[in-house]
Short mmCIF file of C-alpha atoms and ligand atoms in Angstrom, two decimals:
data_model
loop_
_atom_site.label_atom_id
_atom_site.label_comp_id
_atom_site.label_asym_id
_atom_site.label_seq_id
_atom_site.Cartn_x
_atom_site.Cartn_y
_atom_site.Cartn_z
CA MET A 1 -50.14 -4.63 14.06
CA ILE A 2 -48.72 -8.06 13.26
CA VAL A 3 -48.40 -8.61 9.53
CA ASP A 4 -50.37 -11.55 8.17
CA PHE A 5 -48.25 -12.63 5.23
CA CYS A 6 -50.53 -15.26 3.76
CA GLY A 7 -51.75 -14.16 0.33
CA THR A 8 -50.24 -10.66 0.57
CA HIS A 9 -47.87 -8.81 -1.73
CA LEU A 10 -44.41 -7.76 -0.55
CA LEU A 11 -43.79 -4.41 -2.19
CA SER A 12 -42.15 -2.14 0.35
CA ILE A 13 -40.48 -2.13 3.75
CA THR A 14 -43.16 0.34 4.86
CA GLN A 15 -45.43 -2.70 5.25
CA PHE A 16 -43.52 -3.49 8.46
CA GLN A 17 -44.12 -1.27 11.45
CA THR A 18 -42.41 -3.02 14.35
CA LEU A 19 -39.67 -5.56 14.98
CA ALA A 20 -42.40 -8.03 15.95
CA ASP A 21 -43.66 -7.83 12.35
CA LEU A 22 -40.27 -9.08 11.17
CA GLN A 23 -39.79 -11.90 13.67
CA PRO A 24 -41.81 -14.55 11.74
CA ILE A 25 -39.60 -14.02 8.67
CA PHE A 26 -36.39 -14.64 10.58
CA ASP A 27 -37.84 -17.52 12.61
CA THR A 28 -38.98 -19.19 9.38
CA ALA A 29 -35.63 -18.47 7.69
CA ASN A 30 -33.89 -20.21 10.59
CA GLU A 31 -36.12 -23.23 10.07
CA MET A 32 -35.23 -23.20 6.38
CA GLU A 33 -31.46 -23.30 6.97
CA ILE A 34 -31.15 -27.10 6.81
CA TYR A 35 -33.06 -27.13 3.53
CA ALA A 36 -31.06 -24.21 2.14
CA ARG A 37 -27.89 -26.18 2.98
CA ARG A 38 -29.40 -29.33 1.34
CA GLU A 39 -29.04 -31.35 4.52
CA ARG A 40 -32.69 -32.36 4.13
CA VAL A 41 -35.41 -31.79 1.53
CA THR A 42 -38.92 -30.45 2.01
CA ARG A 43 -41.49 -30.31 -0.79
CA ILE A 44 -44.00 -27.85 0.69
CA LEU A 45 -44.42 -26.05 -2.64
CA GLN A 46 -44.96 -29.16 -4.74
CA GLY A 47 -47.42 -28.30 -7.53
CA ALA A 48 -46.98 -24.53 -7.13
CA VAL A 49 -45.64 -22.40 -9.98
CA MET A 50 -43.74 -19.14 -9.65
CA ALA A 51 -43.23 -16.62 -12.46
CA SER A 52 -40.09 -14.56 -12.34
CA LEU A 53 -40.31 -11.47 -14.53
CA PHE A 54 -37.03 -9.58 -14.66
CA PHE A 55 -37.07 -6.52 -16.90
CA GLU A 56 -33.68 -5.35 -15.56
CA PRO A 57 -30.36 -7.21 -15.24
CA SER A 58 -29.99 -9.59 -12.31
CA THR A 59 -27.84 -12.52 -11.30
CA ARG A 60 -28.18 -13.38 -7.61
CA THR A 61 -31.66 -12.00 -6.99
CA ARG A 62 -33.29 -13.92 -9.84
CA ILE A 63 -31.30 -17.12 -9.39
CA SER A 64 -31.77 -17.17 -5.61
CA PHE A 65 -35.54 -16.57 -5.89
CA GLU A 66 -35.79 -19.34 -8.49
CA ALA A 67 -33.50 -21.73 -6.61
CA ALA A 68 -35.39 -21.15 -3.34
CA PHE A 69 -38.75 -21.88 -4.97
CA SER A 70 -37.37 -24.99 -6.71
CA LEU A 71 -35.71 -26.27 -3.55
CA LEU A 72 -39.12 -26.22 -1.87
CA GLY A 73 -40.55 -28.44 -4.61
CA GLY A 74 -42.18 -25.73 -6.74
CA SER A 75 -41.67 -25.04 -10.45
CA VAL A 76 -40.44 -21.83 -12.00
CA THR A 77 -41.23 -20.11 -15.26
CA SER A 78 -39.42 -16.94 -16.19
CA THR A 79 -38.95 -14.15 -18.66
CA THR A 80 -36.05 -11.71 -18.76
CA GLY A 81 -35.81 -8.35 -20.51
CA PHE A 82 -38.48 -6.55 -22.50
CA SER A 83 -37.58 -7.83 -25.95
CA PHE A 84 -38.83 -11.38 -25.32
CA SER A 85 -42.07 -10.38 -23.61
CA SER A 86 -45.28 -9.02 -25.14
CA MET A 87 -44.45 -5.66 -23.55
CA ALA A 88 -42.32 -5.21 -26.68
CA LYS A 89 -45.65 -5.33 -28.60
CA GLY A 90 -47.09 -2.56 -26.46
CA GLU A 91 -48.88 -4.67 -23.86
CA SER A 92 -49.63 -2.79 -20.62
CA ILE A 93 -48.45 -3.75 -17.15
CA TYR A 94 -52.09 -4.38 -16.26
CA ASP A 95 -52.69 -6.90 -19.05
CA THR A 96 -49.33 -8.64 -18.64
CA SER A 97 -49.84 -9.04 -14.92
CA ARG A 98 -53.46 -10.13 -15.15
CA VAL A 99 -52.62 -12.78 -17.75
CA ILE A 100 -49.56 -14.24 -16.01
CA SER A 101 -51.28 -14.29 -12.63
CA GLY A 102 -53.80 -16.68 -14.19
CA TYR A 103 -51.01 -19.20 -14.83
CA VAL A 104 -49.03 -19.13 -11.60
CA ASP A 105 -49.30 -18.98 -7.80
CA LEU A 106 -46.83 -16.16 -7.14
CA MET A 107 -44.90 -13.57 -9.17
CA VAL A 108 -41.47 -12.09 -8.49
CA ILE A 109 -40.89 -8.91 -10.48
CA ARG A 110 -38.02 -6.53 -11.21
CA HIS A 111 -38.75 -3.49 -13.37
CA PRO A 112 -36.87 -0.23 -14.08
CA GLU A 113 -39.63 2.18 -12.96
CA VAL A 114 -40.35 3.23 -9.39
CA GLY A 115 -43.83 2.06 -8.38
CA SER A 116 -44.19 -0.32 -11.36
CA VAL A 117 -44.21 -3.50 -9.27
CA LYS A 118 -47.12 -2.07 -7.29
CA CYS A 119 -48.98 -1.66 -10.61
CA PHE A 120 -48.33 -5.33 -11.38
CA ALA A 121 -49.68 -6.20 -7.92
CA GLN A 122 -52.86 -4.17 -8.46
CA ALA A 123 -53.67 -6.25 -11.54
CA SER A 124 -52.57 -9.62 -10.15
CA CYS A 125 -54.75 -12.40 -8.74
CA VAL A 126 -51.75 -13.87 -6.87
CA PRO A 127 -49.11 -12.46 -4.48
CA VAL A 128 -46.40 -10.30 -6.02
CA ILE A 129 -42.91 -9.82 -4.57
CA ASN A 130 -40.92 -6.71 -5.47
CA ALA A 131 -37.42 -7.74 -6.57
CA GLY A 132 -36.45 -4.12 -7.31
CA ASP A 133 -38.44 -1.27 -8.88
CA GLY A 134 -35.87 1.02 -10.45
CA PRO A 135 -34.28 3.28 -7.83
CA GLY A 136 -37.30 2.66 -5.56
CA GLU A 137 -37.07 -0.31 -3.20
CA HIS A 138 -35.66 -3.81 -2.89
CA PRO A 139 -37.35 -5.16 0.24
CA THR A 140 -36.16 -8.79 0.10
CA GLN A 141 -32.55 -7.62 -0.19
CA ALA A 142 -32.99 -5.51 2.95
CA LEU A 143 -34.45 -8.51 4.79
CA LEU A 144 -31.50 -10.69 3.86
CA ASP A 145 -29.11 -7.86 4.77
CA LEU A 146 -30.68 -7.64 8.21
CA TYR A 147 -30.62 -11.43 8.61
CA THR A 148 -26.90 -11.32 7.74
CA MET A 149 -26.27 -8.61 10.34
CA MET A 150 -27.95 -10.75 13.01
CA LYS A 151 -26.06 -13.87 12.01
CA GLU A 152 -22.69 -12.16 11.79
CA ARG A 153 -23.10 -10.70 15.27
CA ASN A 154 -24.80 -13.85 16.51
CA CYS A 155 -27.63 -11.84 18.06
CA THR A 156 -31.40 -11.47 18.10
CA LEU A 157 -33.30 -8.68 16.35
CA GLU A 158 -33.25 -6.61 19.55
CA GLY A 159 -29.50 -7.25 19.74
CA LEU A 160 -29.10 -4.85 16.81
CA ASN A 161 -30.47 -1.89 18.76
CA GLY A 162 -27.70 0.66 19.20
CA ILE A 163 -25.45 -0.47 16.35
CA SER A 164 -23.67 1.84 13.93
CA ILE A 165 -23.49 1.47 10.16
CA ALA A 166 -21.66 3.35 7.42
CA MET A 167 -23.56 3.33 4.13
CA VAL A 168 -21.24 4.17 1.29
CA GLY A 169 -21.65 5.03 -2.40
CA ASP A 170 -24.72 5.88 -4.44
CA LEU A 171 -27.23 6.51 -1.67
CA LYS A 172 -29.52 8.49 -3.94
CA ASN A 173 -30.17 5.77 -6.52
CA GLY A 174 -29.42 2.62 -4.56
CA ARG A 175 -32.74 0.87 -3.88
CA THR A 176 -31.10 -1.56 -1.43
CA ILE A 177 -30.10 1.46 0.64
CA HIS A 178 -33.65 2.87 0.55
CA SER A 179 -35.12 -0.38 1.83
CA LEU A 180 -32.42 -1.10 4.41
CA VAL A 181 -32.61 2.40 5.89
CA GLN A 182 -36.36 2.04 6.39
CA LEU A 183 -35.86 -1.38 7.96
CA LEU A 184 -33.17 -0.17 10.35
CA ALA A 185 -35.38 2.79 11.25
CA LEU A 186 -37.55 0.28 13.17
CA PHE A 187 -34.72 -0.26 15.69
CA LYS A 188 -33.60 1.98 18.54
CA GLN A 189 -30.66 4.37 18.55
CA ILE A 190 -28.89 3.38 15.34
CA ARG A 191 -25.99 5.58 14.26
CA PHE A 192 -25.96 6.07 10.48
CA HIS A 193 -22.89 7.39 8.66
CA PHE A 194 -23.93 8.30 5.11
CA VAL A 195 -20.84 8.50 2.92
CA SER A 196 -21.35 9.77 -0.64
CA PRO A 197 -20.61 12.60 -3.02
CA PRO A 198 -23.05 15.46 -2.17
CA GLU A 199 -25.02 14.86 -5.39
CA LEU A 200 -25.63 11.20 -4.50
CA THR A 201 -26.62 11.67 -0.88
CA ILE A 202 -29.44 9.93 0.97
CA PRO A 203 -32.95 11.19 0.05
CA ILE A 204 -34.16 13.89 2.41
CA SER A 205 -37.37 11.98 3.20
CA LEU A 206 -35.35 9.05 4.58
CA LEU A 207 -33.14 11.37 6.59
CA ALA A 208 -36.24 13.02 8.07
CA LEU A 209 -37.68 9.60 8.95
CA LEU A 210 -34.52 8.61 10.82
CA GLN A 211 -34.32 11.90 12.67
CA ALA A 212 -38.00 11.71 13.65
CA ARG A 213 -37.35 8.26 15.12
CA GLY A 214 -34.40 9.52 17.17
CA HIS A 215 -31.52 7.93 15.26
CA ASP A 216 -28.15 9.65 14.88
CA THR A 217 -27.23 10.61 11.34
CA ILE A 218 -23.89 11.85 10.08
CA ILE A 219 -23.39 12.88 6.47
CA THR A 220 -19.89 13.00 5.09
CA GLU A 221 -17.98 12.80 1.82
CA SER A 222 -14.99 11.23 3.49
CA LEU A 223 -14.71 7.44 3.41
CA THR A 224 -12.06 7.25 6.10
CA GLN A 225 -14.10 9.43 8.47
CA GLY A 226 -17.31 7.58 7.65
CA ILE A 227 -16.03 4.05 8.26
CA HIS A 228 -14.25 4.92 11.49
CA ASN A 229 -15.62 3.14 14.55
CA VAL A 230 -18.71 1.53 13.01
CA ASP A 231 -20.06 -2.00 13.42
CA PHE A 232 -21.00 -2.46 9.75
CA ILE A 233 -19.91 -0.97 6.45
CA TYR A 234 -22.50 -1.31 3.68
CA MET A 235 -20.73 -0.58 0.39
CA THR A 236 -22.75 0.03 -2.78
CA ARG A 237 -22.11 0.33 -6.50
CA ILE A 238 -22.50 3.68 -8.26
CA GLN A 239 -25.76 2.93 -10.13
CA GLU A 240 -24.51 3.56 -13.66
CA GLU A 241 -27.88 2.72 -15.25
CA ARG A 242 -29.65 5.56 -13.37
CA PHE A 243 -27.54 8.42 -14.77
CA ASN A 244 -28.67 10.54 -17.71
CA SER A 245 -25.33 10.32 -19.47
CA GLN A 246 -22.14 8.29 -19.32
CA GLU A 247 -20.30 11.55 -18.66
CA ASP A 248 -22.40 12.15 -15.54
CA TYR A 249 -21.74 8.64 -14.29
CA LEU A 250 -18.00 8.80 -14.91
CA ARG A 251 -17.80 11.76 -12.54
CA TYR A 252 -18.65 9.46 -9.64
CA ARG A 253 -17.20 6.18 -10.79
CA GLY A 254 -14.62 4.91 -8.32
CA SER A 255 -15.53 7.57 -5.73
CA TYR A 256 -15.18 5.02 -2.94
CA SER A 257 -13.02 1.95 -2.77
CA ILE A 258 -12.08 -0.01 0.30
CA ASN A 259 -9.09 -2.34 0.49
CA LEU A 260 -7.20 -4.27 3.14
CA ASP A 261 -4.94 -1.35 3.99
CA ILE A 262 -7.82 1.12 4.47
CA PHE A 263 -9.84 -1.44 6.43
CA THR A 264 -6.94 -2.24 8.76
CA ARG A 265 -6.03 1.39 9.31
CA TYR A 266 -9.46 2.96 9.83
CA CYS A 267 -11.89 0.29 11.03
CA LYS A 268 -12.44 -1.57 14.27
CA PRO A 269 -11.19 -5.15 13.77
CA ASN A 270 -14.72 -6.48 14.38
CA THR A 271 -16.39 -4.28 11.72
CA PHE A 272 -18.25 -6.37 9.14
CA ILE A 273 -18.22 -5.42 5.45
CA LEU A 274 -21.47 -5.92 3.53
CA HIS A 275 -22.43 -5.22 -0.09
CA PRO A 276 -25.65 -6.23 -1.90
CA LEU A 277 -23.46 -7.09 -4.92
CA PRO A 278 -22.64 -6.97 -7.77
CA ARG A 279 -19.43 -5.13 -6.88
CA ASP A 280 -18.09 -3.34 -9.90
CA SER A 281 -14.73 -5.02 -10.48
CA ARG A 282 -13.74 -3.00 -13.52
CA PRO A 283 -10.51 -1.01 -13.17
CA GLY A 284 -11.36 2.42 -11.80
CA SER A 285 -14.37 1.22 -9.80
CA ASN A 286 -13.60 -1.55 -7.33
CA GLU A 287 -15.79 -0.69 -4.31
CA ILE A 288 -14.27 -3.63 -2.45
CA ASP A 289 -10.78 -4.66 -3.46
CA THR A 290 -10.09 -8.35 -4.05
CA ASP A 291 -7.30 -8.18 -1.44
CA LEU A 292 -10.12 -8.43 1.14
CA ASN A 293 -11.56 -11.60 -0.46
CA ASN A 294 -10.33 -13.97 2.24
CA HIS A 295 -10.80 -11.61 5.15
CA GLN A 296 -13.02 -13.05 7.88
CA GLN A 297 -14.84 -9.70 8.29
CA LEU A 298 -15.88 -9.64 4.62
CA ALA A 299 -19.43 -11.02 4.88
CA ILE A 300 -20.54 -10.46 1.26
CA PHE A 301 -20.66 -14.09 0.18
CA ARG A 302 -22.31 -15.26 3.40
CA GLN A 303 -24.76 -12.41 2.71
CA THR A 304 -25.60 -13.73 -0.78
CA ASP A 305 -25.99 -17.27 0.63
CA ASN A 306 -28.56 -15.89 3.07
CA GLY A 307 -30.77 -14.99 0.12
CA ILE A 308 -31.90 -18.62 -0.06
CA PRO A 309 -33.31 -19.16 3.48
CA ILE A 310 -34.85 -15.67 3.50
CA ARG A 311 -36.59 -16.18 0.16
CA MET A 312 -37.68 -19.69 1.14
CA ALA A 313 -39.20 -18.17 4.29
CA LEU A 314 -41.01 -15.47 2.31
CA PHE A 315 -42.51 -18.08 -0.02
CA ALA A 316 -43.63 -20.30 2.87
CA LEU A 317 -45.23 -17.36 4.68
CA THR A 318 -46.83 -15.85 1.58
CA LEU A 319 -48.29 -19.17 0.45
CA GLY A 320 -49.33 -20.15 3.98
CA VAL A 321 -47.37 -23.40 4.37
CA THR A 322 -45.06 -22.73 7.32
CA LYS A 323 -46.73 -25.35 9.48
CA TYR A 324 -45.85 -28.10 6.99
CA ILE A 325 -42.13 -27.28 6.62
CA HIS A 326 -40.78 -30.25 8.58
CA GLN A 327 -43.81 -32.52 8.27
CA ASP A 328 -42.79 -34.44 5.16
CA SER A 329 -39.11 -33.59 5.18
CA GLN A 330 -36.72 -36.22 3.89
CA PRO A 331 -33.00 -36.95 3.98
CA VAL A 332 -30.85 -35.98 1.01
CA HIS A 333 -29.15 -38.82 -0.83
CA TRP A 334 -26.74 -36.97 -3.08
CA ALA A 335 -23.30 -35.98 -1.92
CA TYR A 336 -24.17 -32.44 -0.84
CA HIS A 337 -21.36 -32.41 1.70
CA LEU A 338 -18.69 -32.79 -1.01
CA HIS A 339 -19.07 -29.23 -2.24
CA ARG A 340 -20.17 -27.38 0.87
C1 NCD B 401 -28.67 -4.64 -6.21
C2 NCD B 401 -29.85 -4.19 -7.05
O1 NCD B 401 -30.14 -4.78 -8.10
O2 NCD B 401 -30.47 -3.26 -6.60
N1 NCD B 401 -28.28 -5.95 -6.46
C3 NCD B 401 -29.01 -6.98 -5.91
O3 NCD B 401 -30.17 -7.14 -6.15
N2 NCD B 401 -28.36 -7.79 -5.04
C4 NCD B 401 -27.57 -3.68 -6.14
C5 NCD B 401 -26.95 -3.14 -7.40
O4 NCD B 401 -27.33 -3.49 -8.52
O5 NCD B 401 -26.03 -2.34 -7.27
#
């Protein structure tokens, strides 16, 4: 089944069943690259309004969604946290969603409870995009992660068949992990190395999915074993906000940290390092040491940049305007090249 994006919600990676379902997203993202880099301007979303509702902390996800929508000529209205929304007065998800969907053309939502964004979607008259539902899913992050993997290896979607990836950190609570695993499950013969403390291991349902699809899975506590001989390392933050107590969290804080020395000693030189960010840079955490900042194989900032073309593509597909992308495009007159 080929997914028809126009007018649909994007809530979960389970909406995609084959690589062919994904191809339009990456084709459209490629078309958006010149606009993401500000080499030209296109105003395909002129007159459209997006609401971004972020009930959990966010930097890059919210800003990149909002920037992508604005860059396409649309306007953005947003609310952050519970205290400044009517949810603080006891308003239900249903009412909030129904009301806001009457004002806008698309909603992007992050909320601390698994399944909550789906509840917003059920009450909404306009498409809803899940920007993270607690420890549930983060589908747009997984799409930009996959786009990054293709770009870093300079390959097509099919070119990722057979790769190996070490996923490191809080695999139990990390929603980016949950979405990316389900996305990679659509490929053939991926080798997954899941590196975590036993209590934070990958959910059994995801492991069963991978095994049923014939992928290789290795579970280990050892970072140096896990990152050996893989094509990608996907580091994650221990999800402090998901633990019942600070004491619980502190047990795992700093479990895994990679630096230049470890990378050079244990990884293939062409291994790419990814991270959805934020990396926890406080002393005692440090998933990725700053001594790797200028390393060519550290793809984390190229990965965050990719959030713009991917989110532009999702907007264009969801609002049904892909055929107009280049039609009225114009040159840029400001000095974009000075800072890029
Ligand atoms: C992640 C998230 O919020 O799930 N960040 C992001 O959206 N890029 C990862 C995290 O917070 O650790």
